[in-house]
PDB file of C-alpha atoms in Angstrom:
ATOM      1  CA  UNK A  19     -19.342  -3.583  -4.351  1.00 45.00           C
ATOM      2  CA  UNK A  20     -20.109  -6.898  -6.043  1.00 47.00           C
ATOM      3  CA  UNK A  21     -16.707  -8.274  -5.086  1.00 50.00           C
ATOM      4  CA  UNK A  22     -17.243  -7.096  -1.511  1.00 53.00           C
ATOM      5  CA  UNK A  23     -20.509  -9.009  -1.237  1.00 54.00           C
ATOM      6  CA  UNK A  24     -18.945 -12.159  -2.626  1.00 55.00           C
ATOM      7  CA  UNK A  25     -15.952 -11.806  -0.301  1.00 55.00           C
ATOM      8  CA  UNK A  26     -18.194 -12.449   2.703  1.00 56.00           C
ATOM      9  CA  UNK A  27     -19.793 -15.556   1.212  1.00 62.00           C
ATOM     10  CA  UNK A  28     -17.793 -18.805   1.114  1.00 61.00           C
ATOM     11  CA  UNK A  29     -20.310 -20.561  -1.142  1.00 66.00           C
ATOM     12  CA  UNK A  30     -19.033 -18.893  -4.301  1.00 66.00           C
ATOM     13  CA  UNK A  31     -16.012 -20.562  -5.948  1.00 71.00           C
ATOM     14  CA  UNK A  32     -12.888 -18.618  -6.831  1.00 72.00           C
ATOM     15  CA  UNK A  33     -13.673 -18.543 -10.538  1.00 73.00           C
ATOM     16  CA  UNK A  34     -16.591 -16.246  -9.667  1.00 75.00           C
ATOM     17  CA  UNK A  35     -14.033 -13.569  -8.770  1.00 75.00           C
ATOM     18  CA  UNK A  36     -12.226 -14.091 -12.063  1.00 79.00           C
ATOM     19  CA  UNK A  37     -15.512 -13.615 -13.926  1.00 82.00           C
ATOM     20  CA  UNK A  38     -16.096 -10.344 -12.048  1.00 79.00           C
ATOM     21  CA  UNK A  39     -12.601  -9.046 -12.792  1.00 80.00           C
ATOM     22  CA  UNK A  40     -13.111  -9.684 -16.508  1.00 83.00           C
ATOM     23  CA  UNK A  41     -16.338  -7.626 -16.521  1.00 84.00           C
ATOM     24  CA  UNK A  42     -14.711  -4.287 -15.729  1.00 81.00           C
ATOM     25  CA  UNK A  43     -12.413  -2.243 -18.019  1.00 84.00           C
ATOM     26  CA  UNK A  44      -9.098  -0.772 -16.916  1.00 85.00           C
ATOM     27  CA  UNK A  45      -9.251   2.698 -15.331  1.00 84.00           C
ATOM     28  CA  UNK A  46      -6.300   3.815 -17.465  1.00 88.00           C
ATOM     29  CA  UNK A  47      -3.870   2.398 -20.007  1.00 89.00           C
ATOM     30  CA  UNK A  48      -0.948   0.323 -18.741  1.00 90.00           C
ATOM     31  CA  UNK A  49       1.959   2.521 -17.677  1.00 92.00           C
ATOM     32  CA  UNK A  50       0.013   5.792 -17.367  1.00 91.00           C
ATOM     33  CA  UNK A  51      -0.427   5.706 -13.577  1.00 91.00           C
ATOM     34  CA  UNK A  52      -0.235   3.289 -10.645  1.00 91.00           C
ATOM     35  CA  UNK A  53      -2.914   2.052  -8.242  1.00 90.00           C
ATOM     36  CA  UNK A  54      -2.474  -0.899  -5.898  1.00 88.00           C
ATOM     37  CA  UNK A  55      -4.990  -3.573  -6.792  1.00 85.00           C
ATOM     38  CA  UNK A  56      -5.816  -6.715  -4.775  1.00 85.00           C
ATOM     39  CA  UNK A  57      -7.228  -8.360  -7.897  1.00 85.00           C
ATOM     40  CA  UNK A  58      -3.791  -8.424  -9.525  1.00 87.00           C
ATOM     41  CA  UNK A  59      -2.285 -10.236  -6.538  1.00 90.00           C
ATOM     42  CA  UNK A  60      -5.290 -12.574  -6.513  1.00 88.00           C
ATOM     43  CA  UNK A  61      -4.515 -13.508 -10.120  1.00 89.00           C
ATOM     44  CA  UNK A  62      -0.858 -14.071  -9.215  1.00 93.00           C
ATOM     45  CA  UNK A  63      -2.024 -16.718  -6.762  1.00 92.00           C
ATOM     46  CA  UNK A  64      -3.552 -18.631  -9.665  1.00 91.00           C
ATOM     47  CA  UNK A  65      -0.239 -18.316 -11.513  1.00 94.00           C
ATOM     48  CA  UNK A  66       1.579 -19.806  -8.490  1.00 96.00           C
ATOM     49  CA  UNK A  67      -0.837 -22.736  -8.450  1.00 95.00           C
ATOM     50  CA  UNK A  68      -0.468 -23.399 -12.169  1.00 95.00           C
ATOM     51  CA  UNK A  69       3.329 -23.117 -12.147  1.00 97.00           C
ATOM     52  CA  UNK A  70       3.855 -25.211  -9.007  1.00 97.00           C
ATOM     53  CA  UNK A  71       1.122 -27.801  -9.397  1.00 97.00           C
ATOM     54  CA  UNK A  72       0.170 -27.144  -5.762  1.00 97.00           C
ATOM     55  CA  UNK A  73      -2.596 -25.232  -4.096  1.00 94.00           C
ATOM     56  CA  UNK A  74      -1.512 -21.775  -2.972  1.00 94.00           C
ATOM     57  CA  UNK A  75      -2.197 -22.795   0.630  1.00 93.00           C
ATOM     58  CA  UNK A  76       0.148 -25.786   0.374  1.00 95.00           C
ATOM     59  CA  UNK A  77       2.766 -23.798  -1.487  1.00 97.00           C
ATOM     60  CA  UNK A  78       3.224 -21.117   1.183  1.00 96.00           C
ATOM     61  CA  UNK A  79       3.174 -23.735   3.955  1.00 95.00           C
ATOM     62  CA  UNK A  80       5.637 -26.195   2.386  1.00 97.00           C
ATOM     63  CA  UNK A  81       7.903 -23.919   0.338  1.00 97.00           C
ATOM     64  CA  UNK A  82       8.136 -20.868   2.611  1.00 97.00           C
ATOM     65  CA  UNK A  83       6.990 -21.260   6.207  1.00 97.00           C
ATOM     66  CA  UNK A  84       8.346 -24.736   6.965  1.00 97.00           C
ATOM     67  CA  UNK A  85      11.849 -24.277   5.439  1.00 97.00           C
ATOM     68  CA  UNK A  86      12.240 -20.914   7.214  1.00 98.00           C
ATOM     69  CA  UNK A  87      11.053 -22.237  10.580  1.00 97.00           C
ATOM     70  CA  UNK A  88       8.053 -19.895  10.715  1.00 97.00           C
ATOM     71  CA  UNK A  89       6.070 -22.123  13.073  1.00 94.00           C
ATOM     72  CA  UNK A  90       3.436 -19.512  13.968  1.00 93.00           C
ATOM     73  CA  UNK A  91       2.594 -18.648  10.350  1.00 94.00           C
ATOM     74  CA  UNK A  92      -0.041 -20.298   8.187  1.00 91.00           C
ATOM     75  CA  UNK A  93      -2.540 -19.806   5.410  1.00 91.00           C
ATOM     76  CA  UNK A  94      -5.284 -18.466   7.621  1.00 85.00           C
ATOM     77  CA  UNK A  95      -8.526 -20.429   7.274  1.00 72.00           C
ATOM     78  CA  UNK A  96     -10.764 -18.610   9.742  1.00 59.00           C
ATOM     79  CA  UNK A  97     -12.725 -21.799  10.356  1.00 62.00           C
ATOM     80  CA  UNK A  98      -9.766 -23.333  12.163  1.00 65.00           C
ATOM     81  CA  UNK A  99      -9.458 -23.132  15.943  1.00 69.00           C
ATOM     82  CA  UNK A 100      -5.981 -21.719  16.527  1.00 75.00           C
ATOM     83  CA  UNK A 101      -4.795 -21.222  20.082  1.00 79.00           C
ATOM     84  CA  UNK A 102      -4.269 -17.579  21.127  1.00 83.00           C
ATOM     85  CA  UNK A 103      -5.347 -16.213  17.749  1.00 85.00           C
ATOM     86  CA  UNK A 104      -6.267 -12.524  18.001  1.00 88.00           C
ATOM     87  CA  UNK A 105      -9.818 -11.443  17.235  1.00 87.00           C
ATOM     88  CA  UNK A 106     -10.232  -8.480  14.922  1.00 89.00           C
ATOM     89  CA  UNK A 107     -12.129  -5.317  15.864  1.00 92.00           C
ATOM     90  CA  UNK A 108     -13.332  -2.205  14.087  1.00 88.00           C
ATOM     91  CA  UNK A 109     -14.823   1.185  14.900  1.00 84.00           C
ATOM     92  CA  UNK A 110     -18.427   1.747  13.831  1.00 81.00           C
ATOM     93  CA  UNK A 111     -20.462   4.821  14.757  1.00 81.00           C
ATOM     94  CA  UNK A 112     -17.816   5.689  17.314  1.00 80.00           C
ATOM     95  CA  UNK A 113     -18.001   2.291  19.022  1.00 86.00           C
ATOM     96  CA  UNK A 114     -15.438  -0.522  19.019  1.00 87.00           C
ATOM     97  CA  UNK A 115     -17.080  -3.674  17.707  1.00 89.00           C
ATOM     98  CA  UNK A 116     -15.938  -7.168  16.898  1.00 89.00           C
ATOM     99  CA  UNK A 117     -15.196  -7.493  13.186  1.00 85.00           C
ATOM    100  CA  UNK A 118     -16.971 -10.160  11.117  1.00 79.00           C
ATOM    101  CA  UNK A 119     -15.139 -13.387  10.390  1.00 74.00           C
ATOM    102  CA  UNK A 120     -13.091 -13.214   7.196  1.00 71.00           C
ATOM    103  CA  UNK A 121     -13.871 -15.774   4.504  1.00 70.00           C
ATOM    104  CA  UNK A 122     -10.462 -16.579   3.069  1.00 73.00           C
ATOM    105  CA  UNK A 123     -11.757 -18.117  -0.122  1.00 71.00           C
ATOM    106  CA  UNK A 124     -11.639 -14.523  -1.361  1.00 73.00           C
ATOM    107  CA  UNK A 125      -8.629 -12.635   0.003  1.00 81.00           C
ATOM    108  CA  UNK A 126      -6.595 -15.651  -1.208  1.00 87.00           C
ATOM    109  CA  UNK A 127      -3.117 -14.582  -2.393  1.00 90.00           C
ATOM    110  CA  UNK A 128      -3.810 -10.888  -1.765  1.00 89.00           C
ATOM    111  CA  UNK A 129      -3.781 -11.699   1.968  1.00 86.00           C
ATOM    112  CA  UNK A 130      -5.044 -14.610   4.088  1.00 88.00           C
ATOM    113  CA  UNK A 131      -1.797 -15.092   6.013  1.00 91.00           C
ATOM    114  CA  UNK A 132      -1.825 -15.373   9.805  1.00 91.00           C
ATOM    115  CA  UNK A 133       1.498 -14.717  11.492  1.00 94.00           C
ATOM    116  CA  UNK A 134       3.268 -13.072  14.425  1.00 95.00           C
ATOM    117  CA  UNK A 135       5.635 -10.122  14.641  1.00 96.00           C
ATOM    118  CA  UNK A 136       8.486 -12.518  15.450  1.00 97.00           C
ATOM    119  CA  UNK A 137       7.809 -14.752  12.459  1.00 98.00           C
ATOM    120  CA  UNK A 138       7.563 -11.741  10.147  1.00 98.00           C
ATOM    121  CA  UNK A 139      10.937 -10.487  11.365  1.00 98.00           C
ATOM    122  CA  UNK A 140      12.253 -13.938  10.447  1.00 98.00           C
ATOM    123  CA  UNK A 141      10.616 -13.562   7.025  1.00 98.00           C
ATOM    124  CA  UNK A 142      12.134 -10.141   6.388  1.00 98.00           C
ATOM    125  CA  UNK A 143      15.596 -11.315   7.395  1.00 98.00           C
ATOM    126  CA  UNK A 144      15.283 -14.352   5.097  1.00 98.00           C
ATOM    127  CA  UNK A 145      13.806 -12.453   2.140  1.00 98.00           C
ATOM    128  CA  UNK A 146      16.476  -9.752   2.279  1.00 98.00           C
ATOM    129  CA  UNK A 147      19.221 -12.167   3.268  1.00 97.00           C
ATOM    130  CA  UNK A 148      19.243 -14.339   0.156  1.00 96.00           C
ATOM    131  CA  UNK A 149      17.290 -17.288   1.598  1.00 97.00           C
ATOM    132  CA  UNK A 150      14.128 -16.933  -0.520  1.00 97.00           C
ATOM    133  CA  UNK A 151      15.021 -15.568  -3.967  1.00 97.00           C
ATOM    134  CA  UNK A 152      17.971 -15.762  -6.313  1.00 97.00           C
ATOM    135  CA  UNK A 153      20.176 -12.680  -6.484  1.00 97.00           C
ATOM    136  CA  UNK A 154      18.751 -11.823  -9.911  1.00 97.00           C
ATOM    137  CA  UNK A 155      15.119 -12.178  -8.846  1.00 97.00           C
ATOM    138  CA  UNK A 156      15.734 -10.166  -5.685  1.00 98.00           C
ATOM    139  CA  UNK A 157      17.293  -7.335  -7.697  1.00 97.00           C
ATOM    140  CA  UNK A 158      14.269  -7.281 -10.016  1.00 97.00           C
ATOM    141  CA  UNK A 159      11.891  -7.209  -7.041  1.00 97.00           C
ATOM    142  CA  UNK A 160      13.448  -4.152  -5.391  1.00 97.00           C
ATOM    143  CA  UNK A 161      14.049  -2.154  -8.602  1.00 96.00           C
ATOM    144  CA  UNK A 162      11.607   0.789  -8.744  1.00 94.00           C
ATOM    145  CA  UNK A 163       9.144   0.550 -11.632  1.00 94.00           C
ATOM    146  CA  UNK A 164       8.661   3.344 -14.171  1.00 94.00           C
ATOM    147  CA  UNK A 165       5.683   4.827 -15.965  1.00 94.00           C
ATOM    148  CA  UNK A 166       5.653   5.196 -19.750  1.00 95.00           C
ATOM    149  CA  UNK A 167       6.910   8.787 -19.454  1.00 93.00           C
ATOM    150  CA  UNK A 168       9.921   7.706 -17.380  1.00 94.00           C
ATOM    151  CA  UNK A 169       8.514   8.688 -13.985  1.00 92.00           C
ATOM    152  CA  UNK A 170      10.184   6.541 -11.308  1.00 92.00           C
ATOM    153  CA  UNK A 171       7.729   5.008  -8.844  1.00 93.00           C
ATOM    154  CA  UNK A 172       8.247   4.041  -5.214  1.00 92.00           C
ATOM    155  CA  UNK A 173       7.173   0.495  -6.023  1.00 93.00           C
ATOM    156  CA  UNK A 174       9.004  -2.561  -7.304  1.00 94.00           C
ATOM    157  CA  UNK A 175       7.498  -6.014  -7.818  1.00 93.00           C
ATOM    158  CA  UNK A 176       4.991  -6.295  -4.993  1.00 92.00           C
ATOM    159  CA  UNK A 177       6.933  -4.149  -2.524  1.00 94.00           C
ATOM    160  CA  UNK A 178       7.307  -0.480  -1.809  1.00 93.00           C
ATOM    161  CA  UNK A 179      10.863   0.769  -2.314  1.00 94.00           C
ATOM    162  CA  UNK A 180      12.537   4.142  -1.931  1.00 90.00           C
ATOM    163  CA  UNK A 181      12.523   6.629   0.921  1.00 85.00           C
ATOM    164  CA  UNK A 182      10.012   6.990   3.730  1.00 80.00           C
ATOM    165  CA  UNK A 183       8.718  10.279   5.140  1.00 73.00           C
ATOM    166  CA  UNK A 184      11.977  10.768   7.063  1.00 80.00           C
ATOM    167  CA  UNK A 185      14.218  10.099   4.088  1.00 82.00           C
ATOM    168  CA  UNK A 186      15.238   6.604   5.225  1.00 88.00           C
ATOM    169  CA  UNK A 187      15.640   3.919   2.539  1.00 91.00           C
ATOM    170  CA  UNK A 188      12.977   1.254   2.997  1.00 93.00           C
ATOM    171  CA  UNK A 189      11.548  -1.882   1.392  1.00 96.00           C
ATOM    172  CA  UNK A 190       8.165  -2.950   2.653  1.00 95.00           C
ATOM    173  CA  UNK A 191       4.398  -3.095   2.497  1.00 94.00           C
ATOM    174  CA  UNK A 192       1.300  -2.681   4.602  1.00 92.00           C
ATOM    175  CA  UNK A 193      -2.068  -4.349   4.462  1.00 89.00           C
ATOM    176  CA  UNK A 194      -5.547  -4.467   5.938  1.00 87.00           C
ATOM    177  CA  UNK A 195      -8.572  -6.714   6.106  1.00 86.00           C
ATOM    178  CA  UNK A 196     -11.704  -6.609   8.241  1.00 83.00           C
ATOM    179  CA  UNK A 197     -10.489  -6.235  11.821  1.00 88.00           C
ATOM    180  CA  UNK A 198      -6.747  -6.234  11.109  1.00 91.00           C
ATOM    181  CA  UNK A 199      -4.018  -3.909   9.796  1.00 93.00           C
ATOM    182  CA  UNK A 200      -0.280  -4.443   9.373  1.00 95.00           C
ATOM    183  CA  UNK A 201       3.054  -3.028   8.255  1.00 95.00           C
ATOM    184  CA  UNK A 202       6.299  -4.921   7.613  1.00 97.00           C
ATOM    185  CA  UNK A 203       9.362  -2.870   6.611  1.00 96.00           C
ATOM    186  CA  UNK A 204      13.038  -3.611   5.984  1.00 97.00           C
ATOM    187  CA  UNK A 205      15.587  -0.802   6.296  1.00 96.00           C
ATOM    188  CA  UNK A 206      18.505  -2.088   4.175  1.00 96.00           C
ATOM    189  CA  UNK A 207      21.089   0.504   5.233  1.00 94.00           C
ATOM    190  CA  UNK A 208      20.790  -0.644   8.853  1.00 94.00           C
ATOM    191  CA  UNK A 209      19.725  -4.255   8.121  1.00 96.00           C
ATOM    192  CA  UNK A 210      16.775  -3.638  10.434  1.00 96.00           C
ATOM    193  CA  UNK A 211      13.240  -5.047  10.373  1.00 97.00           C
ATOM    194  CA  UNK A 212      10.201  -3.230  11.779  1.00 97.00           C
ATOM    195  CA  UNK A 213       6.854  -5.043  12.033  1.00 97.00           C
ATOM    196  CA  UNK A 214       3.560  -3.677  13.349  1.00 97.00           C
ATOM    197  CA  UNK A 215       0.466  -5.895  13.640  1.00 96.00           C
ATOM    198  CA  UNK A 216      -2.867  -4.505  14.876  1.00 95.00           C
ATOM    199  CA  UNK A 217      -6.125  -6.374  15.456  1.00 93.00           C
ATOM    200  CA  UNK A 218      -8.267  -3.349  14.676  1.00 91.00           C
ATOM    201  CA  UNK A 219      -9.399  -1.061  11.875  1.00 86.00           C
ATOM    202  CA  UNK A 220      -9.520   2.495  13.133  1.00 75.00           C
ATOM    203  CA  UNK A 221      -7.812   5.855  12.873  1.00 75.00           C
ATOM    204  CA  UNK A 222      -4.349   4.552  13.831  1.00 82.00           C
ATOM    205  CA  UNK A 223      -2.052   3.845  10.892  1.00 86.00           C
ATOM    206  CA  UNK A 224       0.389   0.935  11.447  1.00 91.00           C
ATOM    207  CA  UNK A 225       2.669   2.499   8.833  1.00 88.00           C
ATOM    208  CA  UNK A 226       2.921   5.666  10.940  1.00 86.00           C
ATOM    209  CA  UNK A 227       3.746   3.577  14.020  1.00 91.00           C
ATOM    210  CA  UNK A 228       6.408   1.680  12.065  1.00 92.00           C
ATOM    211  CA  UNK A 229       7.905   5.008  10.987  1.00 88.00           C
ATOM    212  CA  UNK A 230       8.030   6.225  14.588  1.00 89.00           C
ATOM    213  CA  UNK A 231       9.733   3.015  15.691  1.00 92.00           C
ATOM    214  CA  UNK A 232      12.275   3.331  12.880  1.00 91.00           C
ATOM    215  CA  UNK A 233      12.926   6.937  13.898  1.00 89.00           C
ATOM    216  CA  UNK A 234      13.825   5.745  17.397  1.00 90.00           C
ATOM    217  CA  UNK A 235      16.116   3.009  16.096  1.00 90.00           C
ATOM    218  CA  UNK A 236      17.849   4.654  13.134  1.00 90.00           C
ATOM    219  CA  UNK A 237      19.684   7.964  12.654  1.00 86.00           C
ATOM    220  CA  UNK A 238      17.874  10.487  10.474  1.00 82.00           C
ATOM    221  CA  UNK A 239      17.815  14.219   9.876  1.00 77.00           C
ATOM    222  CA  UNK A 240      14.535  15.998  10.546  1.00 76.00           C
ATOM    223  CA  UNK A 241      13.381  17.764   7.357  1.00 71.00           C
ATOM    224  CA  UNK A 242      12.826  21.495   7.500  1.00 74.00           C
ATOM    225  CA  UNK A 243       9.952  23.024   5.556  1.00 73.00           C
ATOM    226  CA  UNK A 244      10.004  26.598   4.306  1.00 79.00           C
ATOM    227  CA  UNK A 245       7.019  28.725   3.231  1.00 81.00           C
ATOM    228  CA  UNK A 246       6.156  28.446  -0.465  1.00 88.00           C
ATOM    229  CA  UNK A 247       7.680  31.416  -2.272  1.00 84.00           C
ATOM    230  CA  UNK A 248       5.997  30.938  -5.655  1.00 88.00           C
ATOM    231  CA  UNK A 249       2.664  32.116  -7.053  1.00 90.00           C
ATOM    232  CA  UNK A 250       0.071  30.218  -5.040  1.00 92.00           C
ATOM    233  CA  UNK A 251      -2.763  31.296  -7.349  1.00 93.00           C
ATOM    234  CA  UNK A 252      -1.255  29.137 -10.093  1.00 95.00           C
ATOM    235  CA  UNK A 253      -1.829  26.039  -7.958  1.00 96.00           C
ATOM    236  CA  UNK A 254      -5.163  26.736  -6.248  1.00 96.00           C
ATOM    237  CA  UNK A 255      -8.059  24.719  -7.681  1.00 96.00           C
ATOM    238  CA  UNK A 256      -9.687  21.289  -7.931  1.00 97.00           C
ATOM    239  CA  UNK A 257      -7.944  18.277  -9.475  1.00 97.00           C
ATOM    240  CA  UNK A 258      -9.654  15.005 -10.302  1.00 95.00           C
ATOM    241  CA  UNK A 259      -8.654  11.604 -11.659  1.00 92.00           C
ATOM    242  CA  UNK A 260      -8.946   7.802 -11.298  1.00 88.00           C
ATOM    243  CA  UNK A 261      -8.144   6.291  -7.918  1.00 88.00           C
ATOM    244  CA  UNK A 262      -8.565   2.979  -6.155  1.00 82.00           C
ATOM    245  CA  UNK A 263     -12.219   1.976  -6.286  1.00 76.00           C
ATOM    246  CA  UNK A 264     -13.380   5.193  -7.922  1.00 82.00           C
ATOM    247  CA  UNK A 265     -12.087   8.718  -8.432  1.00 89.00           C
ATOM    248  CA  UNK A 266     -10.082  11.099  -6.252  1.00 92.00           C
ATOM    249  CA  UNK A 267     -10.741  14.814  -5.980  1.00 95.00           C
ATOM    250  CA  UNK A 268      -8.077  17.005  -4.410  1.00 95.00           C
ATOM    251  CA  UNK A 269      -8.871  20.642  -3.668  1.00 96.00           C
ATOM    252  CA  UNK A 270      -6.007  23.085  -3.082  1.00 96.00           C
ATOM    253  CA  UNK A 271      -6.873  26.336  -1.324  1.00 95.00           C
ATOM    254  CA  UNK A 272      -5.022  29.346   0.059  1.00 91.00           C
ATOM    255  CA  UNK A 273      -5.305  29.711   3.850  1.00 85.00           C
ATOM    256  CA  UNK A 274      -3.734  31.908   6.540  1.00 82.00           C
ATOM    257  CA  UNK A 275      -0.911  29.369   6.946  1.00 78.00           C
ATOM    258  CA  UNK A 276      -0.310  29.030   3.226  1.00 88.00           C
ATOM    259  CA  UNK A 277      -1.502  26.371   0.806  1.00 93.00           C
ATOM    260  CA  UNK A 278      -4.006  23.850   2.168  1.00 93.00           C
ATOM    261  CA  UNK A 279      -5.104  20.535   0.695  1.00 94.00           C
ATOM    262  CA  UNK A 280      -8.263  18.453   1.025  1.00 94.00           C
ATOM    263  CA  UNK A 281      -8.747  14.973  -0.465  1.00 92.00           C
ATOM    264  CA  UNK A 282     -12.282  13.791  -1.242  1.00 93.00           C
ATOM    265  CA  UNK A 283     -13.880  16.343   1.060  1.00 92.00           C
ATOM    266  CA  UNK A 284     -11.625  15.770   4.083  1.00 91.00           C
ATOM    267  CA  UNK A 285     -10.808  18.749   6.347  1.00 92.00           C
ATOM    268  CA  UNK A 286      -8.126  20.960   4.730  1.00 93.00           C
ATOM    269  CA  UNK A 287      -4.597  20.483   6.040  1.00 91.00           C
ATOM    270  CA  UNK A 288      -1.417  22.536   5.532  1.00 91.00           C
ATOM    271  CA  UNK A 289       0.675  21.551   2.513  1.00 91.00           C
ATOM    272  CA  UNK A 290       4.389  21.857   3.399  1.00 90.00           C
ATOM    273  CA  UNK A 291       6.601  22.949   0.516  1.00 92.00           C
ATOM    274  CA  UNK A 292       9.589  20.814  -0.551  1.00 89.00           C
ATOM    275  CA  UNK A 293      10.946  22.437  -3.738  1.00 90.00           C
ATOM    276  CA  UNK A 294       9.728  24.127  -6.927  1.00 93.00           C
ATOM    277  CA  UNK A 295       6.110  22.845  -7.372  1.00 95.00           C
ATOM    278  CA  UNK A 296       6.513  19.808  -5.094  1.00 94.00           C
ATOM    279  CA  UNK A 297       4.892  19.553  -1.660  1.00 93.00           C
ATOM    280  CA  UNK A 298       4.704  16.851   1.015  1.00 88.00           C
ATOM    281  CA  UNK A 299       1.665  15.547   2.895  1.00 83.00           C
ATOM    282  CA  UNK A 300       2.734  12.916   5.445  1.00 77.00           C
ATOM    283  CA  UNK A 301       4.372  10.170   3.318  1.00 78.00           C
ATOM    284  CA  UNK A 302       2.873  11.484   0.066  1.00 86.00           C
ATOM    285  CA  UNK A 303       4.336  13.932  -2.437  1.00 90.00           C
ATOM    286  CA  UNK A 304       2.160  16.262  -4.508  1.00 94.00           C
ATOM    287  CA  UNK A 305       3.773  17.778  -7.608  1.00 95.00           C
ATOM    288  CA  UNK A 306       2.032  20.275  -9.878  1.00 97.00           C
ATOM    289  CA  UNK A 307       2.654  20.453 -13.641  1.00 95.00           C
ATOM    290  CA  UNK A 308       1.476  22.734 -16.432  1.00 93.00           C
ATOM    291  CA  UNK A 309       1.119  22.060 -20.130  1.00 89.00           C
ATOM    292  CA  UNK A 310       3.228  24.997 -21.292  1.00 85.00           C
ATOM    293  CA  UNK A 311       6.020  27.237 -20.052  1.00 85.00           C
ATOM    294  CA  UNK A 312       3.630  29.617 -18.281  1.00 87.00           C
ATOM    295  CA  UNK A 313       0.169  29.789 -16.800  1.00 90.00           C
ATOM    296  CA  UNK A 314      -1.528  27.845 -13.993  1.00 94.00           C
ATOM    297  CA  UNK A 315      -0.983  24.181 -13.193  1.00 96.00           C
ATOM    298  CA  UNK A 316      -2.985  21.823 -15.404  1.00 96.00           C
ATOM    299  CA  UNK A 317      -2.373  18.585 -13.507  1.00 95.00           C
ATOM    300  CA  UNK A 318      -1.441  17.339 -10.064  1.00 96.00           C
ATOM    301  CA  UNK A 319       0.679  14.225  -9.653  1.00 95.00           C
ATOM    302  CA  UNK A 320      -0.074  12.441  -6.400  1.00 93.00           C
ATOM    303  CA  UNK A 321       2.728  10.133  -5.246  1.00 91.00           C
ATOM    304  CA  UNK A 322       1.091   8.270  -2.395  1.00 86.00           C
ATOM    305  CA  UNK A 323       4.098   6.141  -1.555  1.00 79.00           C
ATOM    306  CA  UNK A 324       4.378   2.427  -2.273  1.00 78.00           C
ATOM    307  CA  UNK A 325       0.830   1.896  -3.483  1.00 78.00           C
ATOM    308  CA  UNK A 326      -0.267   4.897  -5.540  1.00 88.00           C
ATOM    309  CA  UNK A 327       0.869   7.285  -8.242  1.00 91.00           C
ATOM    310  CA  UNK A 328      -2.085   9.238  -9.660  1.00 91.00           C
ATOM    311  CA  UNK A 329      -2.305  11.902 -12.337  1.00 92.00           C
ATOM    312  CA  UNK A 330      -5.171  14.271 -11.563  1.00 94.00           C
ATOM    313  CA  UNK A 331      -6.388  16.860 -14.067  1.00 95.00           C
ATOM    314  CA  UNK A 332      -7.443  20.395 -13.148  1.00 96.00           C
ATOM    315  CA  UNK A 333     -11.209  20.797 -13.341  1.00 93.00           C
TER     316      UNK A 333
END
């Protein structure tokens, strides 16, 4: 909340954010789980400035956009008057309203880039075509990270990697800020880029749109889901653990259509079975574990795709 208030006020210098970050402890020990965190990318921007001797704004302009010919991309200072720039909108109390102006002192290296779909296709082709990173650095970036217990994540160094909800190999990331949402994905097997930019915050997910576009462009086999044949009573219950900005509570219930799942009080939805104690919800996988060889599940592992891998304990 404090960071959110500062993010709308340009009078506070960037070191105010650093002071706020230092005030709060980690939610869990390093390597125990994964939660996407803007603050970490914000700190990386300071590293770029220190290593390059340039401001982050100048670095992205002179080292990335200009050499790649991305003429419609820039560090996005909202105070500038840019021709044909889209205005952001959001939904509030059921009404579409103009979003407040973003103060880019704060999003900094966790965002603050204005671009077009065409320029971002250029970026994806350059990034994955050897024009931005060395072969070694690129390999490190797209290698899935691991937790301390060996669990393989669908995240590398700043990018989601792995398979999407249709089983297609992807490398990409989404983002959002007041009034805007985005998704930029590279499908390496087909050397295909898919970019979705939206000037609104609402109920439409740009990642879902990108997936639908990819499904039209690329061959894939529709997954078939079978009814869960195990003991559902071993899985039913509430699971709780740290999540982005607070805690997540997932409740698993037994309904007429089988197992149902609700996250943080949302309406229950069917939980399609994949295998053993693993289920799929959209692009997320939910896998139940127990502490011994028998008995009910004691934890639920929530693999939310590129940005999240949570370990929730049964309550």
